[in-house]
Coordinates of C-alpha atoms in Angstrom, one line a residue:
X1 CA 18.7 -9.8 -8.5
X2 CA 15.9 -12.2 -8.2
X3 CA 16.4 -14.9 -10.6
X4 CA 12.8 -14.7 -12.2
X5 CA 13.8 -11.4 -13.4
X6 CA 17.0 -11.7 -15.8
X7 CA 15.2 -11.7 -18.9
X8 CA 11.8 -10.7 -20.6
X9 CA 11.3 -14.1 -22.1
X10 CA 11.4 -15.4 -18.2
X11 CA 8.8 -12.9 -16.6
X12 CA 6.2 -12.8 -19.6
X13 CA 4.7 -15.7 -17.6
X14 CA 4.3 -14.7 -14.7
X15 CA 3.4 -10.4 -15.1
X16 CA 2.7 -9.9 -18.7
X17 CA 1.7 -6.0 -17.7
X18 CA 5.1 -5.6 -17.4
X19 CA 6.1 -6.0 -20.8
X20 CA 3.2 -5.3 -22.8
X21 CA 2.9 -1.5 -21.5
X22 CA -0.6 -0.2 -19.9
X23 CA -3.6 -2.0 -19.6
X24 CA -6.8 -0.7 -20.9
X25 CA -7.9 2.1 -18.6
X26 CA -11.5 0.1 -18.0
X27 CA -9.6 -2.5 -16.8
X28 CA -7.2 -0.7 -14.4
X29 CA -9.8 1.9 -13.0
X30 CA -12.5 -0.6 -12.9
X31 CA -14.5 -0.6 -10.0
X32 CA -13.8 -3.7 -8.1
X33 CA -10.3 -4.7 -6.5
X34 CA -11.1 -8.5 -8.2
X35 CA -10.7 -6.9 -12.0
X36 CA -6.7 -8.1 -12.6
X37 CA -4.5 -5.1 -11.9
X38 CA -1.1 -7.4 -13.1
X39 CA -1.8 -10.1 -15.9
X40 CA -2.5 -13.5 -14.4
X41 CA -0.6 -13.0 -10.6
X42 CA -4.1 -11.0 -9.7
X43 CA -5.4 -12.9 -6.6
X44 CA -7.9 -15.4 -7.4
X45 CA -8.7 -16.6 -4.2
X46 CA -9.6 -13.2 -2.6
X47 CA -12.1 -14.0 -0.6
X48 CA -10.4 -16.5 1.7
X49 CA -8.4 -13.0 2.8
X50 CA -9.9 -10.3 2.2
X51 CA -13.3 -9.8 3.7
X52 CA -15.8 -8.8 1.2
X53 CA -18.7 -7.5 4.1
X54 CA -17.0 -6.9 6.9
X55 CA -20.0 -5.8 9.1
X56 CA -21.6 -9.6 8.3
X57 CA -17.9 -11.3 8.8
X58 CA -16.4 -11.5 12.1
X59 CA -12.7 -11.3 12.4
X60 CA -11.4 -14.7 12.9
X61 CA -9.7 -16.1 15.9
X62 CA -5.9 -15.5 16.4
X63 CA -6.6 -13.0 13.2
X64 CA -6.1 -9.4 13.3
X65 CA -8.3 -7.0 11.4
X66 CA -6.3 -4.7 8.9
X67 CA -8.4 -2.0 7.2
X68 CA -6.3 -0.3 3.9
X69 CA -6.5 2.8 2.8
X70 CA -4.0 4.7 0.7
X71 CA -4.3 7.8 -1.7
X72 CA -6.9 9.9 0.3
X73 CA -5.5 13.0 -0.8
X74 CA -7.6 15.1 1.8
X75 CA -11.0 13.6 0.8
X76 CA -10.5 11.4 4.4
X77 CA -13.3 13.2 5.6
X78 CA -16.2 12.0 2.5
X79 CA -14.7 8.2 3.7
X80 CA -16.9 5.8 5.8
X81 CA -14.3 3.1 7.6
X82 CA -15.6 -0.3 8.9
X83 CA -14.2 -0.8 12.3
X84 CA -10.8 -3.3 12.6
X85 CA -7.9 -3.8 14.5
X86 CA -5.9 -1.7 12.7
X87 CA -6.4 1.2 10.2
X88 CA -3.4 1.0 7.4
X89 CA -2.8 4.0 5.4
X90 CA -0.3 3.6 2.5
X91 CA 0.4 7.8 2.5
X92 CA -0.7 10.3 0.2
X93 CA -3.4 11.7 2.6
X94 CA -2.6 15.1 1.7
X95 CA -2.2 16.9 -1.8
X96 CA 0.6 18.9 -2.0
X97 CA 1.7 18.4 2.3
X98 CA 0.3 22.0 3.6
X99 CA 0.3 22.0 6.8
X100 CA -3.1 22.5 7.5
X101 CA -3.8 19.8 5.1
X102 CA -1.9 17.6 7.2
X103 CA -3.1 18.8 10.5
X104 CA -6.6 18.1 9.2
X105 CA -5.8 14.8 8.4
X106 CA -4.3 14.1 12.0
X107 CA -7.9 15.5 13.4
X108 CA -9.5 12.9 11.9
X109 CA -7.3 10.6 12.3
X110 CA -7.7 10.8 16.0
X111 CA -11.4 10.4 15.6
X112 CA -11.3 7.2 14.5
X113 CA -11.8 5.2 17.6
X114 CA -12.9 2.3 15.8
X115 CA -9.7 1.1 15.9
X116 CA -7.3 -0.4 18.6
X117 CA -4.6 1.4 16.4
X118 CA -3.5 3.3 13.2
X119 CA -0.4 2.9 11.3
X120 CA 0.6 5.7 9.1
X121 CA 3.4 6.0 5.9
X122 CA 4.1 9.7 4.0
X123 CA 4.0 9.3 0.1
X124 CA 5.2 11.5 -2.2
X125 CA 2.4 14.0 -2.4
X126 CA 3.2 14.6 1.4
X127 CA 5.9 17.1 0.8
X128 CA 6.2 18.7 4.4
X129 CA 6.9 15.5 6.2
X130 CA 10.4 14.9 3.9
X131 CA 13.0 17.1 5.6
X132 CA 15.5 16.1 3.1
X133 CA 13.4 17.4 0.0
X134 CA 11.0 20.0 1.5
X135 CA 13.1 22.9 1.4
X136 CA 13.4 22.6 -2.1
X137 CA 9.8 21.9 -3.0
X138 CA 7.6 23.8 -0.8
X139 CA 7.8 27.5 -3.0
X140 CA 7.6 24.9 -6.2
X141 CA 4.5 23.5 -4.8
X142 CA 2.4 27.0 -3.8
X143 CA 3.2 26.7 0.0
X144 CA 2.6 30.0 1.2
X145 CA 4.9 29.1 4.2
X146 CA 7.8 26.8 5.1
X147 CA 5.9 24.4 7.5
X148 CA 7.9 23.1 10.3
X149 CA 8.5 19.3 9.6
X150 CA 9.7 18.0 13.0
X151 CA 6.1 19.6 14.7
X152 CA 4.1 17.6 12.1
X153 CA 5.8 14.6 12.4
X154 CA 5.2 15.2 15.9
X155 CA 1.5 15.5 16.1
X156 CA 1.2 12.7 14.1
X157 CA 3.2 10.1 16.0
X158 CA 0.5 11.6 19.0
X159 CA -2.4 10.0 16.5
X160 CA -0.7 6.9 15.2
X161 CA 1.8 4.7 14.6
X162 CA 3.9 7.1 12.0
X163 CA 6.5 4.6 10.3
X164 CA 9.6 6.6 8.6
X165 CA 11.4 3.5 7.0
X166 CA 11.1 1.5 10.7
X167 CA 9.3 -1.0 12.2
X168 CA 7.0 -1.8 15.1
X169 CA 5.2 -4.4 16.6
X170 CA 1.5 -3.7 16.4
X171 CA -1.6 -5.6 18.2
X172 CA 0.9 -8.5 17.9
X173 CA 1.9 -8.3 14.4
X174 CA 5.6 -6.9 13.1
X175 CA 5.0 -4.1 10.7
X176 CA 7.9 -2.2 8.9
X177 CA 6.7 0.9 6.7
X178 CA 8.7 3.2 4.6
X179 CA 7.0 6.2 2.5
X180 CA 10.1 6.0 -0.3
X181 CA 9.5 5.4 -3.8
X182 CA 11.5 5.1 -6.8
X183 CA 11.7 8.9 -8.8
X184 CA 8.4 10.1 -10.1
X185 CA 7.6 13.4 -10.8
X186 CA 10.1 15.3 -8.7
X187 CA 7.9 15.2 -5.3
X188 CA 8.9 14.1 -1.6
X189 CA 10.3 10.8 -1.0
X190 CA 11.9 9.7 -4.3
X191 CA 14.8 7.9 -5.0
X192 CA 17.0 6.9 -7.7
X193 CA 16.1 3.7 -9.3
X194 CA 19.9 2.0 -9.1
X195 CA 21.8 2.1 -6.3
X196 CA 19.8 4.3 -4.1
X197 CA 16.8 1.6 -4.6
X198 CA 19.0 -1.4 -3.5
X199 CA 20.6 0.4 -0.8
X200 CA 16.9 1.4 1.0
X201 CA 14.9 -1.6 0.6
X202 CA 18.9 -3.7 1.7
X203 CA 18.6 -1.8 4.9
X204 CA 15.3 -3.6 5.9
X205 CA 16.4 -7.3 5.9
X206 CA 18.3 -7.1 9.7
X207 CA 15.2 -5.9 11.4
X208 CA 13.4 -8.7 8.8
X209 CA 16.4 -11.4 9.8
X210 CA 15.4 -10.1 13.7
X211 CA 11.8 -11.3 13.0
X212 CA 9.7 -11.7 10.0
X213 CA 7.7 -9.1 8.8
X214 CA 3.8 -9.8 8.9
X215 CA 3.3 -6.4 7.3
X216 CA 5.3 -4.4 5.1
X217 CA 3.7 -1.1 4.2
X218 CA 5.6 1.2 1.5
X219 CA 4.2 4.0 -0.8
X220 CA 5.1 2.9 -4.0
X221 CA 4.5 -1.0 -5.3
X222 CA 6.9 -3.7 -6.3
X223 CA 7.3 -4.4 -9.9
X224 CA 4.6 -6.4 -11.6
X225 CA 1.7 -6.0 -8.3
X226 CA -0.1 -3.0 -8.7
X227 CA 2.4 -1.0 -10.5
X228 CA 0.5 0.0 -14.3
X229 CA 0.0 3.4 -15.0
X230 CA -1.2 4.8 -17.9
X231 CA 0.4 6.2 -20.4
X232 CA 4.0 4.9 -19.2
X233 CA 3.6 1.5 -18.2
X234 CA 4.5 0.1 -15.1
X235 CA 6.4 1.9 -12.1
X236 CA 6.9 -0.6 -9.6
X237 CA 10.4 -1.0 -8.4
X238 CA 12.7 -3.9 -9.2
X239 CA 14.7 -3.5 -6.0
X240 CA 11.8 -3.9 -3.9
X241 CA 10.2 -7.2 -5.6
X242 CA 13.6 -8.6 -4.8
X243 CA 13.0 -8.0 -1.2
X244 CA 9.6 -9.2 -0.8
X245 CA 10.1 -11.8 -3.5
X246 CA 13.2 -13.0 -0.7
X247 CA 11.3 -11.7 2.7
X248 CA 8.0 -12.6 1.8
X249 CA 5.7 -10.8 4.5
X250 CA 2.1 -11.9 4.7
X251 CA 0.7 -9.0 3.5
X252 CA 2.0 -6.3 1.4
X253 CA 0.2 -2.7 1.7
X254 CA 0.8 0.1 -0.9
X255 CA -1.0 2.7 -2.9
X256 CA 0.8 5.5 -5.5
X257 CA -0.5 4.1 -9.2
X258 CA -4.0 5.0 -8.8
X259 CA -5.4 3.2 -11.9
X260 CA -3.6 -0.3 -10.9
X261 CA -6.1 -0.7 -7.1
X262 CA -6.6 -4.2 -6.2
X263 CA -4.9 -7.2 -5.1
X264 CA -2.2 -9.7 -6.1
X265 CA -0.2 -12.6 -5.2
X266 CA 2.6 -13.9 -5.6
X267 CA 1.4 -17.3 -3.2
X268 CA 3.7 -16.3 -0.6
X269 CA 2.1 -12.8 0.0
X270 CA -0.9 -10.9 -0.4
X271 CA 0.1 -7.2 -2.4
X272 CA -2.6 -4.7 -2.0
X273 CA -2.8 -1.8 -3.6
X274 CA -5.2 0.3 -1.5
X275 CA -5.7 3.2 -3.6
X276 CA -8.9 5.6 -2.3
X277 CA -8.9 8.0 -5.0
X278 CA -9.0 6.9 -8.4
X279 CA -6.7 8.2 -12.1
X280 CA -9.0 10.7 -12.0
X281 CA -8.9 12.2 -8.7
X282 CA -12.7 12.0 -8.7
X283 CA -14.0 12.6 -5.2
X284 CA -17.6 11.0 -6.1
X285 CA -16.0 7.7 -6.6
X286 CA -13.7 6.8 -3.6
X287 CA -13.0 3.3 -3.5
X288 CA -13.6 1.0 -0.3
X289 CA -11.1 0.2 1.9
X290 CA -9.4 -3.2 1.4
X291 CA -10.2 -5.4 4.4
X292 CA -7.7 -8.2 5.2
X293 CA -7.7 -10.6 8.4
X294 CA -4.1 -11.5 8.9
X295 CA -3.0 -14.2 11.3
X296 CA -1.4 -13.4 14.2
X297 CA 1.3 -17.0 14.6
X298 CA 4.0 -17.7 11.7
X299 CA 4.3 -21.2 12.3
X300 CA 4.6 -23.6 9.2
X301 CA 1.0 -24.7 9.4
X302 CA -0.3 -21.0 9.6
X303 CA 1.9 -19.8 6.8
X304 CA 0.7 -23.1 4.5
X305 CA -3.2 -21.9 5.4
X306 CA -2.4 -18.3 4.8
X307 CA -1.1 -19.0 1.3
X308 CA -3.3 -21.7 0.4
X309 CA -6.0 -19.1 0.9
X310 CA -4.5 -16.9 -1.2
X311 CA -5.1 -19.6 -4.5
X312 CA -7.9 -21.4 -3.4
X313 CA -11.1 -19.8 -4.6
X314 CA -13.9 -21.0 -2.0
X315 CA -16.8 -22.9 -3.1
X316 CA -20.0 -20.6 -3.7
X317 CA -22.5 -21.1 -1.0
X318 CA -26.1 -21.7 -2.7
X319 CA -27.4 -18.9 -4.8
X320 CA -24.1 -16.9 -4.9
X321 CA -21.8 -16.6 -7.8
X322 CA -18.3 -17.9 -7.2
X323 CA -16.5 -14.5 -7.9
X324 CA -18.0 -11.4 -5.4
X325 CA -19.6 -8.8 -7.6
X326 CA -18.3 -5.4 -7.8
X327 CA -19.1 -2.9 -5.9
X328 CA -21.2 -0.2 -7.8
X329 CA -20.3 2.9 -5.8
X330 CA -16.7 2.4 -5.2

């Protein structure tokens, strides 16, 4: 186990959320991903990654545009997407997984051409895509019929890149996604948080020892980054900050805790979670999508940019404050 992570006394430093139960709910459904989501690891830097305008910023040379979405839960239609290079969604695009729900979602899906591609993960509210679970949770759920998991799966690997604990290489950037998260609420996707935990996110380091991962997208967040929920503290998983704590990708995409959207850092890698919908499942409020230019090279001096721009708050330009306002309609 990471050695940060042996005692309280050693992590109060660095994620007091962790210890210290929820936040206040202003401060974890606030509108702005810049509020701090996990203590004093929230990024402060932001801006040097994540573009705050993206019709006024142009993506950067050897960069690739990554837009993040996560949590739609079939309000993908009410969304307005800035163009990119690649549409992220960290799952939960459907409510309960019916398959028109689903079926919608690929529709619109394949509408959005402003994309040279589209990389999908499942979360737990996406029951039908979880042939392992389904069976037992579609009558439990209200599905009026057993949908047929290997024809959705199918339609959506027609629409995008659908990543089932796997990786691909996307518009030159490695991306491994996995829709698994540690039990919570007896839905698709969940696994025990002991062995079953170590054993899935264990299972990524050969393709990560093959070539590094630029992009790792999973439902559910790693401990301390995204992970407070209210009313029972955080839910991150252990097993997975181990990972990325040890196989730092550049950019970490995730959504699940609704209340805890924003970003974080570790300095080695950017954590986002990308959240749309908010605690409150309020349609009227959908959150922006997070909008990160990630570099396309790994080379030492890259890397050393990439995470010096993830602590180095830029210097205001004349007029403007140093820290971007929130956005009043997200």
């Amino acid at each position: 186990m990471f050695n940060l992570l042996k005692k309280k006394s050693e992590l109060s430093w660095w994620a007091p959320s962790v210890f210290q139960g929820a936040p206040d709910p202003t401060a974890v459904d606030a509108p702005s991903m810049f509020r701090a989501v996990s203590g004093n690891i929230t990024v402060a830097g932001a801006p040097h990654v994540v573009v705050t305008d993206p019709a006024a910023t142009p993506t950067p040379p050897g960069h690739v545009r990554c837009v993040c979405i996560s949590d739609t839960h079939s309000a993908h239609k009410m969304m307005s997407l800035p163009p990119g290079d690649i549409l992220i969604h960290g799952g939960d695009f459907s409510n309960v997984g019916e398959e028109d729900d689903v079926l919608d979602f690929c529709n619109w899906l394949e509408r959005q051409t402003q994309f040279r591609a589209r990389v999908v993960v499942a979360g737990n509210h996406d029951l039908s895509l979880d042939a392992q679970s389904y069976p037992h949770t579609y009558s439990r759920f209200g599905h009026a019929k057993k949908a047929d998991t290997e024809a959705l799966i199918r339609r959506l690997r027609e629409v995008c890149t659908y990543l089932d604990h796997e990786v691909a290489d996307v518009c030159g950037l490695r991306i491994f996604g996995s829709p698994y998260q540690p039990e919570f609420g007896g839905w698709a996707f969940n696994m025990d948080r002991s062995h079953e935990c170590r054993q899935r996110w264990a299972s990524m380091v050969p393709s990560y020892e093959e070539k590094p991962f630029d992009i790792l997208i999973t439902h559910g967040p790693p401990l301390g980054h995204g992970d407070a929920c209210m009313g029972t503290g955080p839910q991150g998983c252990w097993d997975l900050l181990d990972f990325v704590e040890a196989h730092p990708p550049k950019l970490h995409v995730f959504g699940h805790i609704h209340e805890s959207f924003g970003c974080t850092t570790n300095w080695k890698t950017l954590f986002v979670n990308a959240c749309t919908m908010n605690y409150r499942y309020d349609v009227r409020r959908l959150r922006k999508p997070v909008v990160v230019d990630v570099p396309v090279a790994s080379d030492a001096e890259t890397l050393a940019a990439w995470r010096n721009g993830l602590v180095k708050p830029p210097a205001p330009a004349k007029g403007e404050r140093a820290t971007p306002e929130a956005d009043a309609d997200v």
